PDB file of C-alpha atoms in Angstrom:
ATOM      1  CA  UNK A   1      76.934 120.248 -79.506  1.00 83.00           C
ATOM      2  CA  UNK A   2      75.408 119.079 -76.581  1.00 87.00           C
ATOM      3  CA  UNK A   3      73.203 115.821 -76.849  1.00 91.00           C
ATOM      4  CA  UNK A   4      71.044 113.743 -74.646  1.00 94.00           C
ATOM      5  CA  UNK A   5      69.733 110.347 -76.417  1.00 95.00           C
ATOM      6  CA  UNK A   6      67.554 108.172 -75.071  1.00 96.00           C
ATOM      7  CA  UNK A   7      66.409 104.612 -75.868  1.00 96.00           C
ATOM      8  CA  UNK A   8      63.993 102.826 -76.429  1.00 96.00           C
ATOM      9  CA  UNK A   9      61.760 105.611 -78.376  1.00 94.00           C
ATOM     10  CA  UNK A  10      59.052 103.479 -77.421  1.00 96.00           C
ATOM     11  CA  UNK A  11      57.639 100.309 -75.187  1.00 96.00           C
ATOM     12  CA  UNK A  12      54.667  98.259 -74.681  1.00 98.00           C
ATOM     13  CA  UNK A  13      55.143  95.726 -71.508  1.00 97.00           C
ATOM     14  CA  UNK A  14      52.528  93.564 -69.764  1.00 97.00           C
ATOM     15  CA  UNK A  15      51.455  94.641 -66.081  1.00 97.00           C
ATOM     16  CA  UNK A  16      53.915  92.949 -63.792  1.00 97.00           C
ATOM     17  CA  UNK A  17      56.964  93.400 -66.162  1.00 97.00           C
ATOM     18  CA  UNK A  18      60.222  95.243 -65.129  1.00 97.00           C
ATOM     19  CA  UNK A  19      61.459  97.756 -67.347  1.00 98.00           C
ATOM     20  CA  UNK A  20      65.294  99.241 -67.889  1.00 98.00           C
ATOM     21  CA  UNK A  21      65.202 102.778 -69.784  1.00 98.00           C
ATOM     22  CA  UNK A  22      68.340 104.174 -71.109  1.00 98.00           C
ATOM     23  CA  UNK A  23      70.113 107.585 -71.484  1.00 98.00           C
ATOM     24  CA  UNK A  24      73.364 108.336 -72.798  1.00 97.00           C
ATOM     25  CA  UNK A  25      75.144 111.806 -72.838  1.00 96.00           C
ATOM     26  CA  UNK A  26      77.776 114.272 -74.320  1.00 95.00           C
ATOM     27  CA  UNK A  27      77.270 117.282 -72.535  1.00 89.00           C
ATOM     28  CA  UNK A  28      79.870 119.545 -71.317  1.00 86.00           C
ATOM     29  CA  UNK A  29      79.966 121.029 -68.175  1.00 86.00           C
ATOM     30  CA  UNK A  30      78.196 118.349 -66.646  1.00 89.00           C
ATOM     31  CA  UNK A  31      76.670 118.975 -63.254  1.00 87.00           C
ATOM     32  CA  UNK A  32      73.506 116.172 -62.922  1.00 89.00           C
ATOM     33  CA  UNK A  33      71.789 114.125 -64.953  1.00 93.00           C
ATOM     34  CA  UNK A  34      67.522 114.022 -64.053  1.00 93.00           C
ATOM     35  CA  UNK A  35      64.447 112.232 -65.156  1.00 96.00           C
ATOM     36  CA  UNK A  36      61.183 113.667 -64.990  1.00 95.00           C
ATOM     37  CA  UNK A  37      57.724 111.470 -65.704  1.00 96.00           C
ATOM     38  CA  UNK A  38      55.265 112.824 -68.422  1.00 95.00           C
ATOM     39  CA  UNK A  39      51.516 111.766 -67.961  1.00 93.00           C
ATOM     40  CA  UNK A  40      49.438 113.822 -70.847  1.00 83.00           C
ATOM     41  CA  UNK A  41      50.511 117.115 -68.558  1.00 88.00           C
ATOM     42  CA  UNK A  42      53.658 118.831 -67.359  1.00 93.00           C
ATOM     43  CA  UNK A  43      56.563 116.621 -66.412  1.00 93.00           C
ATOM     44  CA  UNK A  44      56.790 115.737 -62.884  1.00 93.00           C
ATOM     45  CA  UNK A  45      59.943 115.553 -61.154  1.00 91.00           C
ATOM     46  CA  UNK A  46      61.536 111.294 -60.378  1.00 94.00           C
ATOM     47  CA  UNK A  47      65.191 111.670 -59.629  1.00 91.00           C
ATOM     48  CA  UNK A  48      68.623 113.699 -59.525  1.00 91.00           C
ATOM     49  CA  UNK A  49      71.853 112.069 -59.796  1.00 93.00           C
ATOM     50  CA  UNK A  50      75.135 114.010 -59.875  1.00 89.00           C
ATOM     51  CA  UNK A  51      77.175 110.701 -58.588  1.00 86.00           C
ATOM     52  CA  UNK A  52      78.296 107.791 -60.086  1.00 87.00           C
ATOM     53  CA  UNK A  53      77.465 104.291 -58.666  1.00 86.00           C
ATOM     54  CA  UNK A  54      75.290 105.103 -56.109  1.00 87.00           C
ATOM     55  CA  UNK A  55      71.706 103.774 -56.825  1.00 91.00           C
ATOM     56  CA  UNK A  56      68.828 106.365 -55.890  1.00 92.00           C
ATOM     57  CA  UNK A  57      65.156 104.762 -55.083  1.00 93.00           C
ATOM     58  CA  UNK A  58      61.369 105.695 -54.908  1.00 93.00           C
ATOM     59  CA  UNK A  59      59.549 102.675 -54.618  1.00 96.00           C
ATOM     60  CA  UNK A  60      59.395 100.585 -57.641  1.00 97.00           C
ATOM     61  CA  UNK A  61      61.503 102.861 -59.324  1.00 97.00           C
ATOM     62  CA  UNK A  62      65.264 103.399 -59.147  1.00 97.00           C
ATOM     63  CA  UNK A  63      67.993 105.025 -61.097  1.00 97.00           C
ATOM     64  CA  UNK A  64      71.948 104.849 -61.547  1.00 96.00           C
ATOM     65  CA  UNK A  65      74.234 106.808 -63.046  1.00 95.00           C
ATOM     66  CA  UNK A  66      77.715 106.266 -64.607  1.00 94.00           C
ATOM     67  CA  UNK A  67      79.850 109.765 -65.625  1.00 91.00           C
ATOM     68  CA  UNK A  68      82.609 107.292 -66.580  1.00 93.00           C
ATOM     69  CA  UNK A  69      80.826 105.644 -69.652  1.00 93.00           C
ATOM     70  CA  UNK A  70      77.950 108.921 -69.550  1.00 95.00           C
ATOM     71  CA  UNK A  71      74.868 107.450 -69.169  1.00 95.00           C
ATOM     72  CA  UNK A  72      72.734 106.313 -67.018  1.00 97.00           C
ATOM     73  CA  UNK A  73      69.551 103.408 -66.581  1.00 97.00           C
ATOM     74  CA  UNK A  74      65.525 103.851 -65.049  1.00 98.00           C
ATOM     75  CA  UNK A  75      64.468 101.268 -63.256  1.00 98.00           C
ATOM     76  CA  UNK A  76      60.629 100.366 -62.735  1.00 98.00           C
ATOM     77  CA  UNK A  77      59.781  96.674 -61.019  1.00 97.00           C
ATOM     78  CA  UNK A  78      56.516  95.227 -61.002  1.00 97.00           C
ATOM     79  CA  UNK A  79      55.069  97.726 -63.687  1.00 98.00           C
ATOM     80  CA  UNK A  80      51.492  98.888 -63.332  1.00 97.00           C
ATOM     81  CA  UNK A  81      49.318 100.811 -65.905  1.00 97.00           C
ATOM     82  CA  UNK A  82      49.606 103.971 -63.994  1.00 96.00           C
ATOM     83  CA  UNK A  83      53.300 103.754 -64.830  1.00 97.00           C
ATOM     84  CA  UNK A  84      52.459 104.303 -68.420  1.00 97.00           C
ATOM     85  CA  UNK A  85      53.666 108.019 -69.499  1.00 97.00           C
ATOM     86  CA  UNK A  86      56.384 109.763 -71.072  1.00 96.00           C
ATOM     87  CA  UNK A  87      60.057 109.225 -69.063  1.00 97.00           C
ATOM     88  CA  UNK A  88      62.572 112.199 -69.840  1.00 96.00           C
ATOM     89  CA  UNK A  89      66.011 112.432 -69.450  1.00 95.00           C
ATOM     90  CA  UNK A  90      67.728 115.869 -69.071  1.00 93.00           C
ATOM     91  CA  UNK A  91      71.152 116.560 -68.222  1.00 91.00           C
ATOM     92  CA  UNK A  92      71.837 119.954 -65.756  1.00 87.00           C
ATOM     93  CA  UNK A  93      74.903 121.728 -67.046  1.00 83.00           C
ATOM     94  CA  UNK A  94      77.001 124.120 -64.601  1.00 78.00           C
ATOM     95  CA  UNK A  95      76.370 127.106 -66.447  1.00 65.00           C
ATOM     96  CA  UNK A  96      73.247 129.273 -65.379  1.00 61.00           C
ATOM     97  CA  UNK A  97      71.264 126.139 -65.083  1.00 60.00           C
ATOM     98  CA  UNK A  98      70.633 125.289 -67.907  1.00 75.00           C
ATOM     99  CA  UNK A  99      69.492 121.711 -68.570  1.00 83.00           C
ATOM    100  CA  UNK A 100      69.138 119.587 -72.220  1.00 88.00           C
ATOM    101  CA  UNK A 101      66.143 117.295 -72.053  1.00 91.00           C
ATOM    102  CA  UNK A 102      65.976 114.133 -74.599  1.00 93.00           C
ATOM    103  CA  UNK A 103      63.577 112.983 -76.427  1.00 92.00           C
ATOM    104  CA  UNK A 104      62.017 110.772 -74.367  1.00 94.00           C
ATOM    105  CA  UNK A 105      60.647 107.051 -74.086  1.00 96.00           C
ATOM    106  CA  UNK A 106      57.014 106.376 -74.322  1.00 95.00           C
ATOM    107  CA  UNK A 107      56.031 103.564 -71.725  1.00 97.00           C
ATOM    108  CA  UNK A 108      52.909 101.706 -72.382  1.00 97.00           C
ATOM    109  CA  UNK A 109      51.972  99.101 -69.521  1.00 98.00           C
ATOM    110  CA  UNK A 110      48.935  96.792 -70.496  1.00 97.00           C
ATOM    111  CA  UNK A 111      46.842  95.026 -68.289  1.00 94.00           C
TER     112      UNK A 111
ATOM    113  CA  UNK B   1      53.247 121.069 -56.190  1.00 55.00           C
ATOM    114  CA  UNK B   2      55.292 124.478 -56.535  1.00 62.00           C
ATOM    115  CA  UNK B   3      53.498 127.719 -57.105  1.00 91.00           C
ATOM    116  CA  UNK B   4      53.715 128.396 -60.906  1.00 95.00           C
ATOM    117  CA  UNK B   5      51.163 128.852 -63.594  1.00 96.00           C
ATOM    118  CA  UNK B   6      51.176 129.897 -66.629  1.00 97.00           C
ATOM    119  CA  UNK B   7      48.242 132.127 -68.960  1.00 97.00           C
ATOM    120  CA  UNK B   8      46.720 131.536 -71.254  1.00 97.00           C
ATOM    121  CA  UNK B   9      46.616 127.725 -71.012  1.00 96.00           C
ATOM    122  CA  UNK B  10      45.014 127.597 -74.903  1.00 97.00           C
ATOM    123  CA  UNK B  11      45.680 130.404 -77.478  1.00 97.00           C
ATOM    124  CA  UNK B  12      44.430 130.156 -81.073  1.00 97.00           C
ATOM    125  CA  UNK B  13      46.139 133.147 -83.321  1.00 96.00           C
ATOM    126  CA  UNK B  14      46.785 134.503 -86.576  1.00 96.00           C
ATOM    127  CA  UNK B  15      50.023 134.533 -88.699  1.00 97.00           C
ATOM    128  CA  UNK B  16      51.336 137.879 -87.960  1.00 96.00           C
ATOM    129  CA  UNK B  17      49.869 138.642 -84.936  1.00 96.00           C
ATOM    130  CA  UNK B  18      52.095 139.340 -81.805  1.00 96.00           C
ATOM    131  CA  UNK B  19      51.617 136.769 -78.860  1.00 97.00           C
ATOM    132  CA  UNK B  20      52.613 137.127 -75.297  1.00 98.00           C
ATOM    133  CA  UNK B  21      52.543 134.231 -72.663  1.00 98.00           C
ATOM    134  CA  UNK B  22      52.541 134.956 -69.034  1.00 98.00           C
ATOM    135  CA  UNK B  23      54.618 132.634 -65.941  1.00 98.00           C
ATOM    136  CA  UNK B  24      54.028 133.484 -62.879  1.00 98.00           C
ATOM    137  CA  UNK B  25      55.510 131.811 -60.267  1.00 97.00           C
ATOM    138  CA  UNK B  26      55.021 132.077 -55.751  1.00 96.00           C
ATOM    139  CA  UNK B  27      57.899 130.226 -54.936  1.00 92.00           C
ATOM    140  CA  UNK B  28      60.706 133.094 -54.958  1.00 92.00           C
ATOM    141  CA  UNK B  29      63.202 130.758 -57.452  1.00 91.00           C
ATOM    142  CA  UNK B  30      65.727 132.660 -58.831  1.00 90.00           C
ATOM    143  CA  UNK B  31      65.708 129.936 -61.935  1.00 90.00           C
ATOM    144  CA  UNK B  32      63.012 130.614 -64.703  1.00 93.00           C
ATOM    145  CA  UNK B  33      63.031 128.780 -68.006  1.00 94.00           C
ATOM    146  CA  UNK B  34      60.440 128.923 -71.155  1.00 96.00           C
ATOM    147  CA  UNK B  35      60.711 125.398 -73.543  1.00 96.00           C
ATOM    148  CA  UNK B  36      58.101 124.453 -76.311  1.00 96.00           C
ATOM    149  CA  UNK B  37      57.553 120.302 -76.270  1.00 95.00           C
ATOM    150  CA  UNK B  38      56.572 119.080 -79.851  1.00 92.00           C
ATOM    151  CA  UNK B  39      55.993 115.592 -81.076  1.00 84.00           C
ATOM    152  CA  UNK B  40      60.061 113.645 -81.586  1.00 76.00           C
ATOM    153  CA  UNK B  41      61.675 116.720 -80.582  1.00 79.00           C
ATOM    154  CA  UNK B  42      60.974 116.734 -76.420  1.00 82.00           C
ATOM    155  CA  UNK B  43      61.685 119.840 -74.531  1.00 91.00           C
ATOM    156  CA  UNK B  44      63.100 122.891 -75.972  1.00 92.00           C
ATOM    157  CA  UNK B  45      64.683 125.259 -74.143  1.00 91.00           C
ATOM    158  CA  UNK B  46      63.560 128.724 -75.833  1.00 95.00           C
ATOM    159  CA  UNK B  47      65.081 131.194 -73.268  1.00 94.00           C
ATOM    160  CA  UNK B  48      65.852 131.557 -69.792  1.00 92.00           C
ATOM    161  CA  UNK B  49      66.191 133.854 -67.046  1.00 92.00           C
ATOM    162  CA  UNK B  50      68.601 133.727 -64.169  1.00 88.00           C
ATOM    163  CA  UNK B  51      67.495 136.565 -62.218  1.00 90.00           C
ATOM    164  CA  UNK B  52      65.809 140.001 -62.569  1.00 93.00           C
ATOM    165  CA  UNK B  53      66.164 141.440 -65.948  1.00 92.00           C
ATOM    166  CA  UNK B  54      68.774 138.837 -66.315  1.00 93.00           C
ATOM    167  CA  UNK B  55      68.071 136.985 -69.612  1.00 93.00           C
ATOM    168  CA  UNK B  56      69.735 134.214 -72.292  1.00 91.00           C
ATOM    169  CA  UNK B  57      68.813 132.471 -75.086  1.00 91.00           C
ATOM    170  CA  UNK B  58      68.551 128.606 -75.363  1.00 88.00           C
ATOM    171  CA  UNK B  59      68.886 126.664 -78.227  1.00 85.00           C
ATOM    172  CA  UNK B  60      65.745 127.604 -80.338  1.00 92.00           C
ATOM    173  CA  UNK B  61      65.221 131.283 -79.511  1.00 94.00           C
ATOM    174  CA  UNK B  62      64.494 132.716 -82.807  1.00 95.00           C
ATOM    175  CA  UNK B  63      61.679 134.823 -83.145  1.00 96.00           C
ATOM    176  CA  UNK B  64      61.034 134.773 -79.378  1.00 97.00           C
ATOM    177  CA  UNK B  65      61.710 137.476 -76.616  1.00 97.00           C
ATOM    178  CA  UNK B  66      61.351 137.291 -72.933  1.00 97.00           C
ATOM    179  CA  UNK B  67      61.458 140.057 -70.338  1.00 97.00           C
ATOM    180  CA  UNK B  68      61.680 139.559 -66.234  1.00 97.00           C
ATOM    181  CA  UNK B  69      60.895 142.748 -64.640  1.00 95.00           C
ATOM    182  CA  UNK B  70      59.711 140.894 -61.434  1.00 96.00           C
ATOM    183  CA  UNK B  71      61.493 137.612 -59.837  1.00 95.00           C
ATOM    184  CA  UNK B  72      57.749 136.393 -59.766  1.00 96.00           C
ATOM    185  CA  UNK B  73      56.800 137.414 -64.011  1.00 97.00           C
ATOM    186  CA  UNK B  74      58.370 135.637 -67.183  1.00 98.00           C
ATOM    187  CA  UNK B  75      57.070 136.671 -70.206  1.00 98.00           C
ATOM    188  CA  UNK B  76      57.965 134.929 -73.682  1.00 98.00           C
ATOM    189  CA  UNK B  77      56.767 137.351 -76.643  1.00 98.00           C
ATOM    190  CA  UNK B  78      56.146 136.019 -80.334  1.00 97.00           C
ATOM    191  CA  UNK B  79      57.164 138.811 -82.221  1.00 93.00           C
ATOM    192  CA  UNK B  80      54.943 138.001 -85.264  1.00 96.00           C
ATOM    193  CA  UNK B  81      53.772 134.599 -85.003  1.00 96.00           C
ATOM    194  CA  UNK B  82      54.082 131.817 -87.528  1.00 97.00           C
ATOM    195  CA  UNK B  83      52.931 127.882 -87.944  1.00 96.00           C
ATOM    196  CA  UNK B  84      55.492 126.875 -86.938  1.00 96.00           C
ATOM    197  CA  UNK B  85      55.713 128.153 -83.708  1.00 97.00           C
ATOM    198  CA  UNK B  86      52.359 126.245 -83.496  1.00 97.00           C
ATOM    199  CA  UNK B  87      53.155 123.631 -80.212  1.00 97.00           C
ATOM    200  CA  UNK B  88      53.283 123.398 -76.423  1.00 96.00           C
ATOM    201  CA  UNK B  89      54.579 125.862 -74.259  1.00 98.00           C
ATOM    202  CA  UNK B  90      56.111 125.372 -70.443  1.00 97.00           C
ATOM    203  CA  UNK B  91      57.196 127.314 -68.229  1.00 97.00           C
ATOM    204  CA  UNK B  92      60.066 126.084 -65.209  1.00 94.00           C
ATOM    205  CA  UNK B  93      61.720 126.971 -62.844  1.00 93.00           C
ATOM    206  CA  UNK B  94      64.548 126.172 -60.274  1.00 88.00           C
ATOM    207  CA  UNK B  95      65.856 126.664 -56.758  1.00 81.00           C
ATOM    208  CA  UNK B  96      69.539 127.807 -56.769  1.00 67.00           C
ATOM    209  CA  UNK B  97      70.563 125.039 -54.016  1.00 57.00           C
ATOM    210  CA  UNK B  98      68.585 122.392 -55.483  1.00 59.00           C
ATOM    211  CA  UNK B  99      68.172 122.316 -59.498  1.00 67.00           C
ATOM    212  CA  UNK B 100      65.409 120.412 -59.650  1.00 81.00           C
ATOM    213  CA  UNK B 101      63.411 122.029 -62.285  1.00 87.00           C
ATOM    214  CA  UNK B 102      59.160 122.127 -61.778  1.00 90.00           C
ATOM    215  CA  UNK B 103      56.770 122.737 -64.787  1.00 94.00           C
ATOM    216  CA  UNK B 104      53.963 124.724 -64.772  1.00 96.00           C
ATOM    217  CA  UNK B 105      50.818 123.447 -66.640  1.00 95.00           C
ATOM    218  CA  UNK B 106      51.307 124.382 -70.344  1.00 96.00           C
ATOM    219  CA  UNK B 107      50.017 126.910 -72.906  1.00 97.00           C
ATOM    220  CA  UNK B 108      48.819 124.963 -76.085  1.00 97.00           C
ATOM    221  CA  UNK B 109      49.071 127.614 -79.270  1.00 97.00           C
ATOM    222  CA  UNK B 110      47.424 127.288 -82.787  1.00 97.00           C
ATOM    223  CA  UNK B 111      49.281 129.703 -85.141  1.00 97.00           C
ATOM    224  CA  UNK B 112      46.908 129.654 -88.062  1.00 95.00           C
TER     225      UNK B 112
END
């Protein structure tokens, strides 16, 4: 059965932190692993990765995925409170599309 | 932010009662997807289309049905609805080339 776990559930950091969310994976038929951001609304589209080692960035935020040791880490430097939100992993399988989301971390940033 | 919205965006129903949620979606993707988000679970993929009249079920597809008569329409149908299928309903959809997946807004349903 496929499966996409994430960790930590949940996180509380202070403004100014940096944070490293994880996502492991046993999906077959792997074709790209994605995270998406969650703010009270619909997710919002962060990153795609379908190769491993090579680091993808958007500002304070970056992402990196190994498909030897199937996972992969979110980055986010110099954490504000608008970071706070929902992160989601999903994994994109070959077949029709179809993708597995995990559960999710919760990321809290206080000022 | 792609074309796609979904109606009703709050639906309060009866046990029993048939529901039908509406996507609609401007971008042309051939990709269409229906998940329900509830608290620990995440994203559920209920069904998903990958093209006109071209339908599959995901991984918690009982008592739903969908129907794509139009690239643009996605419908997911509760056949008789039930508390449980009380949660949050979005509606996605893809580019072949890219796979990105975007969300549409959300349908909150009360099943009482």
């Amino acid at each position: 059965e496929d499966k996409v776990v994430q960790s930590p559930l949940s996180l509380v950091v202070h403004e100014g932190d940096t944070v490293t969310l994880n996502c492991s994976y046993e999906v077959t038929n792997f074709r790209s692993l994605l995270w998406y951001k969650q703010e009270k609304k619909a997710p919002t589209f962060l990153f795609m990765l379908t190769s491993s080692g090579i680091e993808k960035k958007s500002g304070r935020l970056s992402s990196i995925l190994d498909k030897k040791e199937l996972f992969s880490i979110l980055n986010i430097t110099a954490t504000q409170t608008g970071d706070s939100a929902v992160y989601l992993c999903a994994v994109g399988k070959t077949s029709y599309d179809k993708v597995i989301f995990g559960p999710g971390t919760s990321l809290s940033v206080i000022p | 932010d792609a074309g796609i919205t979904q109606s009703p965006r709050h639906k309060v129903t009866e046990t029993g009662t048939p529901v039908t949620l509406r996507c609609h979606q401007t971008e042309n993707h051939r990709y269409m997807y229906w998940y329900r988000q509830d608290p620990g679970h995440g994203l559920r993929l209920i069904h998903y289309s990958y093209g006109v009249k071209d339908t599959d079920k995901g991984e918690v597809s009982d008592g739903y049905s969908v129907s794509r008569s139009k690239t643009e329409d996605f419908l997911l149908t509760l056949e008789s609805a039930t508390s449980s299928q009380t949660s949050v309903y979005f509606c996605a959809i893809s580019d072949q080339d890219t796979y990105e997946q975007y969300f549409g807004p959300g349908t909150r349903l009360t099943v009482t």
